Amino acid sequence: MIQIVPSILAADLARLGEQVREVHAAGCERVQVDVMDGHFVPNLTFGPDVVRAVKRAAPGLTVEAHLMVERPEQYVSSFASAAADYILVQVESTTSLYRTLTAIREAGSEPGLVLNPGTPVEMLRELVDLVSMVLVMTVEPGFGGQRFIGSSPAKIGRVRDLAPNVEIEVDGGIDTASAPLCAAAGATLLVAGTSVFGHPEGLTAGIRELRRACGG
Ligand code: DX5
């Protein structure tokens, strides 16, 4: 079952509570908070308090904290305390992935690993049993509204082969053209910011169109 996972990076942050309630009312079960530190990626965004605010605004929503930060191990406790349901760590961001993923699960959140476009799938091999999900970045992280990297569906297939029992998510440039390609390759979680919050007829229409594009 394909899930659309709106990324709040593209939301109207002046009314974030309304936007996430509308996302939930549109049938989405999960949103992503894109955490950026200005070092791992050249942008600065949200902290644990935004996760807390989203959970307060829409208690029924599952919230992913995607940590696009250096040394994510220093933030596990604060995002788990903010009730992030999933904490996603970039493979490239720390030398202590085993310890970090274990710490996330011990803190009560579900751990996930994230691969940047240039990072080989092989980097997952020794860690697959520690994670609940794998996120395949389909753009270079840091900003919304970027162009989908066309080689991504093949990479999704390689992740599927290496980790057949793990949910696969994609993030970046997901729209009505790229979404079905990713779904066909084995992705079940589609993160979308611009194509949802930037839709001219509103976010509910954006979500509906992505679902339709994937046969939903
Ligand atoms: C990393 C960010 C973006 C965002 C979605 O840069 O995580 O991928 O979530 O971006 P768009 O607007 O392309 O859906």
PDB file of C-alpha atoms and ligand atoms in Angstrom:
ATOM      1  CA  MET A   1       0.000   0.000   0.000  1.00  0.00           C
ATOM      2  CA  ILE A   2       1.564   3.302  -1.155  1.00  0.00           C
ATOM      3  CA  GLN A   3       1.672   6.083   1.471  1.00  0.00           C
ATOM      4  CA  ILE A   4       2.115   9.760   0.580  1.00  0.00           C
ATOM      5  CA  VAL A   5       4.327  11.350   3.271  1.00  0.00           C
ATOM      6  CA  PRO A   6       4.103  15.147   3.010  1.00  0.00           C
ATOM      7  CA  SER A   7       7.304  16.995   3.878  1.00  0.00           C
ATOM      8  CA  ILE A   8       6.627  20.077   5.988  1.00  0.00           C
ATOM      9  CA  LEU A   9       9.632  21.798   4.407  1.00  0.00           C
ATOM     10  CA  ALA A  10       7.245  23.042   1.703  1.00  0.00           C
ATOM     11  CA  ALA A  11       4.343  23.827   4.043  1.00  0.00           C
ATOM     12  CA  ASP A  12       3.094  27.321   4.936  1.00  0.00           C
ATOM     13  CA  LEU A  13       4.993  27.503   8.229  1.00  0.00           C
ATOM     14  CA  ALA A  14       2.906  30.478   9.353  1.00  0.00           C
ATOM     15  CA  ARG A  15       0.012  28.019   9.713  1.00  0.00           C
ATOM     16  CA  LEU A  16       1.753  24.701  10.162  1.00  0.00           C
ATOM     17  CA  GLY A  17      -0.865  23.322  12.573  1.00  0.00           C
ATOM     18  CA  GLU A  18      -3.682  23.862  10.080  1.00  0.00           C
ATOM     19  CA  GLN A  19      -1.600  22.345   7.291  1.00  0.00           C
ATOM     20  CA  VAL A  20      -0.779  19.126   9.133  1.00  0.00           C
ATOM     21  CA  ARG A  21      -4.400  18.756  10.270  1.00  0.00           C
ATOM     22  CA  GLU A  22      -5.453  19.095   6.623  1.00  0.00           C
ATOM     23  CA  VAL A  23      -2.823  16.518   5.618  1.00  0.00           C
ATOM     24  CA  HIS A  24      -4.286  14.109   8.207  1.00  0.00           C
ATOM     25  CA  ALA A  25      -7.854  14.844   7.059  1.00  0.00           C
ATOM     26  CA  ALA A  26      -6.744  14.071   3.492  1.00  0.00           C
ATOM     27  CA  GLY A  27      -5.956  10.541   4.669  1.00  0.00           C
ATOM     28  CA  CYS A  28      -2.202  10.760   5.149  1.00  0.00           C
ATOM     29  CA  GLU A  29      -0.961   8.828   8.176  1.00  0.00           C
ATOM     30  CA  ARG A  30       2.579  10.190   8.221  1.00  0.00           C
ATOM     31  CA  VAL A  31       4.522  13.446   7.709  1.00  0.00           C
ATOM     32  CA  GLN A  32       8.231  14.175   7.504  1.00  0.00           C
ATOM     33  CA  VAL A  33      10.063  16.906   9.403  1.00  0.00           C
ATOM     34  CA  ASP A  34      13.190  17.780   7.425  1.00  0.00           C
ATOM     35  CA  VAL A  35      15.864  18.582  10.016  1.00  0.00           C
ATOM     36  CA  MET A  36      18.849  20.451   8.543  1.00  0.00           C
ATOM     37  CA  ASP A  37      21.852  21.887  10.431  1.00  0.00           C
ATOM     38  CA  GLY A  38      23.505  24.083   7.800  1.00  0.00           C
ATOM     39  CA  HIS A  39      26.573  21.796   7.844  1.00  0.00           C
ATOM     40  CA  PHE A  40      25.586  18.361   6.507  1.00  0.00           C
ATOM     41  CA  VAL A  41      23.390  20.281   4.016  1.00  0.00           C
ATOM     42  CA  PRO A  42      23.600  24.017   3.148  1.00  0.00           C
ATOM     43  CA  ASN A  43      20.242  24.847   4.733  1.00  0.00           C
ATOM     44  CA  LEU A  44      18.998  25.364   8.296  1.00  0.00           C
ATOM     45  CA  THR A  45      15.502  24.276   9.293  1.00  0.00           C
ATOM     46  CA  PHE A  46      13.747  22.636  12.226  1.00  0.00           C
ATOM     47  CA  GLY A  47      14.487  21.271  15.719  1.00  0.00           C
ATOM     48  CA  PRO A  48      12.731  18.862  18.114  1.00  0.00           C
ATOM     49  CA  ASP A  49      10.179  21.511  19.114  1.00  0.00           C
ATOM     50  CA  VAL A  50       8.706  21.433  15.610  1.00  0.00           C
ATOM     51  CA  VAL A  51       8.175  17.680  15.939  1.00  0.00           C
ATOM     52  CA  ARG A  52       6.485  18.359  19.289  1.00  0.00           C
ATOM     53  CA  ALA A  53       4.294  21.058  17.691  1.00  0.00           C
ATOM     54  CA  VAL A  54       3.239  18.791  14.822  1.00  0.00           C
ATOM     55  CA  LYS A  55       2.360  15.972  17.244  1.00  0.00           C
ATOM     56  CA  ARG A  56       0.332  18.450  19.317  1.00  0.00           C
ATOM     57  CA  ALA A  57      -1.486  19.834  16.264  1.00  0.00           C
ATOM     58  CA  ALA A  58      -2.370  16.418  14.836  1.00  0.00           C
ATOM     59  CA  PRO A  59      -1.877  13.702  17.506  1.00  0.00           C
ATOM     60  CA  GLY A  60      -2.907  10.896  15.159  1.00  0.00           C
ATOM     61  CA  LEU A  61      -0.107  11.579  12.657  1.00  0.00           C
ATOM     62  CA  THR A  62       3.065   9.483  12.571  1.00  0.00           C
ATOM     63  CA  VAL A  63       6.054  11.839  12.434  1.00  0.00           C
ATOM     64  CA  GLU A  64       9.432  11.097  10.849  1.00  0.00           C
ATOM     65  CA  ALA A  65      12.436  13.221  11.847  1.00  0.00           C
ATOM     66  CA  HIS A  66      14.821  13.115   8.875  1.00  0.00           C
ATOM     67  CA  LEU A  67      18.148  14.186  10.382  1.00  0.00           C
ATOM     68  CA  MET A  68      20.178  15.844   7.646  1.00  0.00           C
ATOM     69  CA  VAL A  69      22.771  16.819  10.250  1.00  0.00           C
ATOM     70  CA  GLU A  70      26.352  16.047  11.209  1.00  0.00           C
ATOM     71  CA  ARG A  71      26.805  13.742  14.251  1.00  0.00           C
ATOM     72  CA  PRO A  72      23.080  12.816  14.511  1.00  0.00           C
ATOM     73  CA  GLU A  73      23.862  10.744  17.613  1.00  0.00           C
ATOM     74  CA  GLN A  74      23.837  13.977  19.617  1.00  0.00           C
ATOM     75  CA  TYR A  75      20.172  14.579  18.713  1.00  0.00           C
ATOM     76  CA  VAL A  76      18.624  11.126  19.192  1.00  0.00           C
ATOM     77  CA  SER A  77      17.469  11.750  22.743  1.00  0.00           C
ATOM     78  CA  SER A  78      15.881  15.147  22.031  1.00  0.00           C
ATOM     79  CA  PHE A  79      13.943  13.940  18.986  1.00  0.00           C
ATOM     80  CA  ALA A  80      12.834  10.768  20.730  1.00  0.00           C
ATOM     81  CA  SER A  81      11.670  12.894  23.691  1.00  0.00           C
ATOM     82  CA  ALA A  82       9.725  15.048  21.225  1.00  0.00           C
ATOM     83  CA  ALA A  83       7.924  11.811  20.262  1.00  0.00           C
ATOM     84  CA  ALA A  84       9.344  11.426  16.768  1.00  0.00           C
ATOM     85  CA  ASP A  85       7.978   8.028  15.723  1.00  0.00           C
ATOM     86  CA  TYR A  86      10.812   7.477  13.246  1.00  0.00           C
ATOM     87  CA  ILE A  87      14.305   8.968  13.349  1.00  0.00           C
ATOM     88  CA  LEU A  88      16.084   8.732  10.006  1.00  0.00           C
ATOM     89  CA  VAL A  89      19.888   9.001   9.914  1.00  0.00           C
ATOM     90  CA  GLN A  90      22.025   9.726   6.871  1.00  0.00           C
ATOM     91  CA  VAL A  91      24.561   6.938   6.264  1.00  0.00           C
ATOM     92  CA  GLU A  92      27.126   9.634   5.415  1.00  0.00           C
ATOM     93  CA  SER A  93      26.659  11.644   8.611  1.00  0.00           C
ATOM     94  CA  THR A  94      28.369   9.632  11.367  1.00  0.00           C
ATOM     95  CA  THR A  95      31.060   7.020  11.896  1.00  0.00           C
ATOM     96  CA  SER A  96      28.965   5.333  14.613  1.00  0.00           C
ATOM     97  CA  LEU A  97      25.892   4.147  12.692  1.00  0.00           C
ATOM     98  CA  TYR A  98      25.502   0.910  14.674  1.00  0.00           C
ATOM     99  CA  ARG A  99      25.530   2.737  18.007  1.00  0.00           C
ATOM    100  CA  THR A 100      23.237   5.519  16.694  1.00  0.00           C
ATOM    101  CA  LEU A 101      20.604   3.159  15.267  1.00  0.00           C
ATOM    102  CA  THR A 102      20.641   1.093  18.460  1.00  0.00           C
ATOM    103  CA  ALA A 103      20.265   4.267  20.544  1.00  0.00           C
ATOM    104  CA  ILE A 104      17.224   5.338  18.491  1.00  0.00           C
ATOM    105  CA  ARG A 105      15.438   2.061  19.146  1.00  0.00           C
ATOM    106  CA  GLU A 106      16.406   2.106  22.835  1.00  0.00           C
ATOM    107  CA  ALA A 107      14.998   5.657  23.048  1.00  0.00           C
ATOM    108  CA  GLY A 108      11.640   4.334  21.817  1.00  0.00           C
ATOM    109  CA  SER A 109      11.655   5.512  18.192  1.00  0.00           C
ATOM    110  CA  GLU A 110      11.947   3.453  15.007  1.00  0.00           C
ATOM    111  CA  PRO A 111      15.349   3.803  13.273  1.00  0.00           C
ATOM    112  CA  GLY A 112      15.836   4.342   9.571  1.00  0.00           C
ATOM    113  CA  LEU A 113      18.829   4.819   7.289  1.00  0.00           C
ATOM    114  CA  VAL A 114      19.019   7.385   4.484  1.00  0.00           C
ATOM    115  CA  LEU A 115      21.186   7.095   1.341  1.00  0.00           C
ATOM    116  CA  ASN A 116      22.193  10.190  -0.604  1.00  0.00           C
ATOM    117  CA  PRO A 117      22.187   9.833  -4.398  1.00  0.00           C
ATOM    118  CA  GLY A 118      25.951   9.222  -4.532  1.00  0.00           C
ATOM    119  CA  THR A 119      26.024   6.639  -1.730  1.00  0.00           C
ATOM    120  CA  PRO A 120      26.083   2.984  -2.826  1.00  0.00           C
ATOM    121  CA  VAL A 121      23.402   0.582  -1.571  1.00  0.00           C
ATOM    122  CA  GLU A 122      26.210  -1.670  -0.279  1.00  0.00           C
ATOM    123  CA  MET A 123      26.621   0.745   2.661  1.00  0.00           C
ATOM    124  CA  LEU A 124      23.419  -0.745   4.099  1.00  0.00           C
ATOM    125  CA  ARG A 125      24.575  -4.361   4.160  1.00  0.00           C
ATOM    126  CA  GLU A 126      25.826  -4.636   7.749  1.00  0.00           C
ATOM    127  CA  LEU A 127      22.969  -2.511   9.170  1.00  0.00           C
ATOM    128  CA  VAL A 128      19.827  -3.822   7.463  1.00  0.00           C
ATOM    129  CA  ASP A 129      18.750  -5.815  10.520  1.00  0.00           C
ATOM    130  CA  LEU A 130      18.875  -2.687  12.703  1.00  0.00           C
ATOM    131  CA  VAL A 131      16.405  -0.554  10.730  1.00  0.00           C
ATOM    132  CA  SER A 132      12.637  -0.387  10.156  1.00  0.00           C
ATOM    133  CA  MET A 133      12.958   1.544   6.900  1.00  0.00           C
ATOM    134  CA  VAL A 134      15.393   2.825   4.296  1.00  0.00           C
ATOM    135  CA  LEU A 135      15.037   6.235   2.629  1.00  0.00           C
ATOM    136  CA  VAL A 136      16.511   6.557  -0.868  1.00  0.00           C
ATOM    137  CA  MET A 137      17.115  10.252  -1.572  1.00  0.00           C
ATOM    138  CA  THR A 138      16.020  11.038  -5.115  1.00  0.00           C
ATOM    139  CA  VAL A 139      17.623  14.494  -4.989  1.00  0.00           C
ATOM    140  CA  GLU A 140      20.727  15.849  -3.245  1.00  0.00           C
ATOM    141  CA  PRO A 141      19.239  16.865   0.117  1.00  0.00           C
ATOM    142  CA  GLY A 142      18.943  20.430   1.338  1.00  0.00           C
ATOM    143  CA  PHE A 143      16.129  22.047  -0.550  1.00  0.00           C
ATOM    144  CA  GLY A 144      12.658  21.336  -1.871  1.00  0.00           C
ATOM    145  CA  GLY A 145      11.617  21.760  -5.480  1.00  0.00           C
ATOM    146  CA  GLN A 146      14.617  19.998  -7.041  1.00  0.00           C
ATOM    147  CA  ARG A 147      14.582  17.738 -10.106  1.00  0.00           C
ATOM    148  CA  PHE A 148      14.091  13.983  -9.573  1.00  0.00           C
ATOM    149  CA  ILE A 149      17.235  11.944 -10.319  1.00  0.00           C
ATOM    150  CA  GLY A 150      16.230   9.545 -13.109  1.00  0.00           C
ATOM    151  CA  SER A 151      18.489   6.666 -12.005  1.00  0.00           C
ATOM    152  CA  SER A 152      16.644   6.408  -8.667  1.00  0.00           C
ATOM    153  CA  PRO A 153      14.165   3.610  -9.561  1.00  0.00           C
ATOM    154  CA  ALA A 154      17.043   1.233 -10.357  1.00  0.00           C
ATOM    155  CA  LYS A 155      18.627   2.089  -7.003  1.00  0.00           C
ATOM    156  CA  ILE A 156      15.317   1.376  -5.248  1.00  0.00           C
ATOM    157  CA  GLY A 157      15.388  -2.067  -6.859  1.00  0.00           C
ATOM    158  CA  ARG A 158      18.902  -2.715  -5.522  1.00  0.00           C
ATOM    159  CA  VAL A 159      17.785  -1.712  -2.023  1.00  0.00           C
ATOM    160  CA  ARG A 160      14.795  -4.058  -2.384  1.00  0.00           C
ATOM    161  CA  ASP A 161      17.142  -6.919  -3.321  1.00  0.00           C
ATOM    162  CA  LEU A 162      19.460  -6.245  -0.373  1.00  0.00           C
ATOM    163  CA  ALA A 163      16.695  -5.555   2.182  1.00  0.00           C
ATOM    164  CA  PRO A 164      13.500  -7.377   1.070  1.00  0.00           C
ATOM    165  CA  ASN A 165      11.760  -6.980   4.435  1.00  0.00           C
ATOM    166  CA  VAL A 166      12.331  -3.272   4.997  1.00  0.00           C
ATOM    167  CA  GLU A 167       9.979  -0.444   3.966  1.00  0.00           C
ATOM    168  CA  ILE A 168      11.534   1.747   1.276  1.00  0.00           C
ATOM    169  CA  GLU A 169      10.870   5.475   1.157  1.00  0.00           C
ATOM    170  CA  VAL A 170      11.869   8.048  -1.468  1.00  0.00           C
ATOM    171  CA  ASP A 171      12.270  11.787  -1.073  1.00  0.00           C
ATOM    172  CA  GLY A 172      12.879  14.585  -3.526  1.00  0.00           C
ATOM    173  CA  GLY A 173      11.199  15.630  -6.759  1.00  0.00           C
ATOM    174  CA  ILE A 174       8.313  13.212  -6.183  1.00  0.00           C
ATOM    175  CA  ASP A 175       5.423  14.202  -8.462  1.00  0.00           C
ATOM    176  CA  THR A 176       2.800  12.512 -10.658  1.00  0.00           C
ATOM    177  CA  ALA A 177       5.511  11.436 -13.123  1.00  0.00           C
ATOM    178  CA  SER A 178       8.198  10.142 -10.738  1.00  0.00           C
ATOM    179  CA  ALA A 179       5.889   8.681  -8.066  1.00  0.00           C
ATOM    180  CA  PRO A 180       4.670   5.705 -10.136  1.00  0.00           C
ATOM    181  CA  LEU A 181       8.218   4.910 -11.243  1.00  0.00           C
ATOM    182  CA  CYS A 182       9.318   4.706  -7.604  1.00  0.00           C
ATOM    183  CA  ALA A 183       6.257   2.693  -6.586  1.00  0.00           C
ATOM    184  CA  ALA A 184       6.814   0.227  -9.410  1.00  0.00           C
ATOM    185  CA  ALA A 185      10.434  -0.184  -8.278  1.00  0.00           C
ATOM    186  CA  GLY A 186       9.322  -1.106  -4.742  1.00  0.00           C
ATOM    187  CA  ALA A 187       9.009   2.143  -2.774  1.00  0.00           C
ATOM    188  CA  THR A 188       5.937   2.247  -0.503  1.00  0.00           C
ATOM    189  CA  LEU A 189       6.528   5.619   1.200  1.00  0.00           C
ATOM    190  CA  LEU A 190       6.659   8.677  -1.047  1.00  0.00           C
ATOM    191  CA  VAL A 191       7.837  11.920   0.560  1.00  0.00           C
ATOM    192  CA  ALA A 192       6.494  14.941  -1.283  1.00  0.00           C
ATOM    193  CA  GLY A 193       6.756  18.618  -0.453  1.00  0.00           C
ATOM    194  CA  THR A 194       6.326  20.851  -3.493  1.00  0.00           C
ATOM    195  CA  SER A 195       3.835  18.611  -5.303  1.00  0.00           C
ATOM    196  CA  VAL A 196       1.629  18.566  -2.191  1.00  0.00           C
ATOM    197  CA  PHE A 197       1.929  21.971  -0.510  1.00  0.00           C
ATOM    198  CA  GLY A 198       2.647  23.781  -3.782  1.00  0.00           C
ATOM    199  CA  HIS A 199      -0.344  22.363  -5.652  1.00  0.00           C
ATOM    200  CA  PRO A 200      -2.425  25.211  -7.159  1.00  0.00           C
ATOM    201  CA  GLU A 201      -5.686  23.639  -5.950  1.00  0.00           C
ATOM    202  CA  GLY A 202      -4.398  23.004  -2.433  1.00  0.00           C
ATOM    203  CA  LEU A 203      -2.649  20.166  -0.582  1.00  0.00           C
ATOM    204  CA  THR A 204      -5.621  17.805  -0.573  1.00  0.00           C
ATOM    205  CA  ALA A 205      -5.691  17.922  -4.383  1.00  0.00           C
ATOM    206  CA  GLY A 206      -1.927  17.401  -4.489  1.00  0.00           C
ATOM    207  CA  ILE A 207      -2.183  14.299  -2.319  1.00  0.00           C
ATOM    208  CA  ARG A 208      -5.105  12.981  -4.353  1.00  0.00           C
ATOM    209  CA  GLU A 209      -3.230  13.396  -7.655  1.00  0.00           C
ATOM    210  CA  LEU A 210      -0.146  11.580  -6.344  1.00  0.00           C
ATOM    211  CA  ARG A 211      -2.315   8.704  -5.147  1.00  0.00           C
ATOM    212  CA  ARG A 212      -4.080   8.501  -8.509  1.00  0.00           C
ATOM    213  CA  ALA A 213      -0.730   8.525 -10.331  1.00  0.00           C
ATOM    214  CA  CYS A 214       0.186   5.405  -8.326  1.00  0.00           C
ATOM    215  CA  GLY A 215      -3.116   3.703  -9.062  1.00  0.00           C
ATOM    216  CA  GLY A 216      -4.686   4.600  -5.704  1.00  0.00           C
TER     217      GLY A 216
HETATM  218  C1  DX5 B   1      15.636  17.317   1.104  1.00  0.00           C
HETATM  219  C2  DX5 B   1      14.219  17.584   1.479  1.00  0.00           C
HETATM  220  C3  DX5 B   1      13.283  17.599   0.250  1.00  0.00           C
HETATM  221  C4  DX5 B   1      11.837  17.694   0.627  1.00  0.00           C
HETATM  222  C5  DX5 B   1      10.899  17.304  -0.498  1.00  0.00           C
HETATM  223  O1  DX5 B   1      16.106  18.256   0.247  1.00  0.00           O
HETATM  224  O2  DX5 B   1      13.852  16.553   2.355  1.00  0.00           O
HETATM  225  O3  DX5 B   1      13.527  16.419  -0.486  1.00  0.00           O
HETATM  226  O4  DX5 B   1      11.586  16.838   1.679  1.00  0.00           O
HETATM  227  O5  DX5 B   1      11.206  18.097  -1.573  1.00  0.00           O
HETATM  228  P1  DX5 B   1      10.229  18.253  -2.842  1.00  0.00           P
HETATM  229  O6  DX5 B   1       9.712  19.659  -2.783  1.00  0.00           O
HETATM  230  O7  DX5 B   1      11.115  17.983  -4.033  1.00  0.00           O
HETATM  231  O8  DX5 B   1       9.105  17.242  -2.726  1.00  0.00           O
END
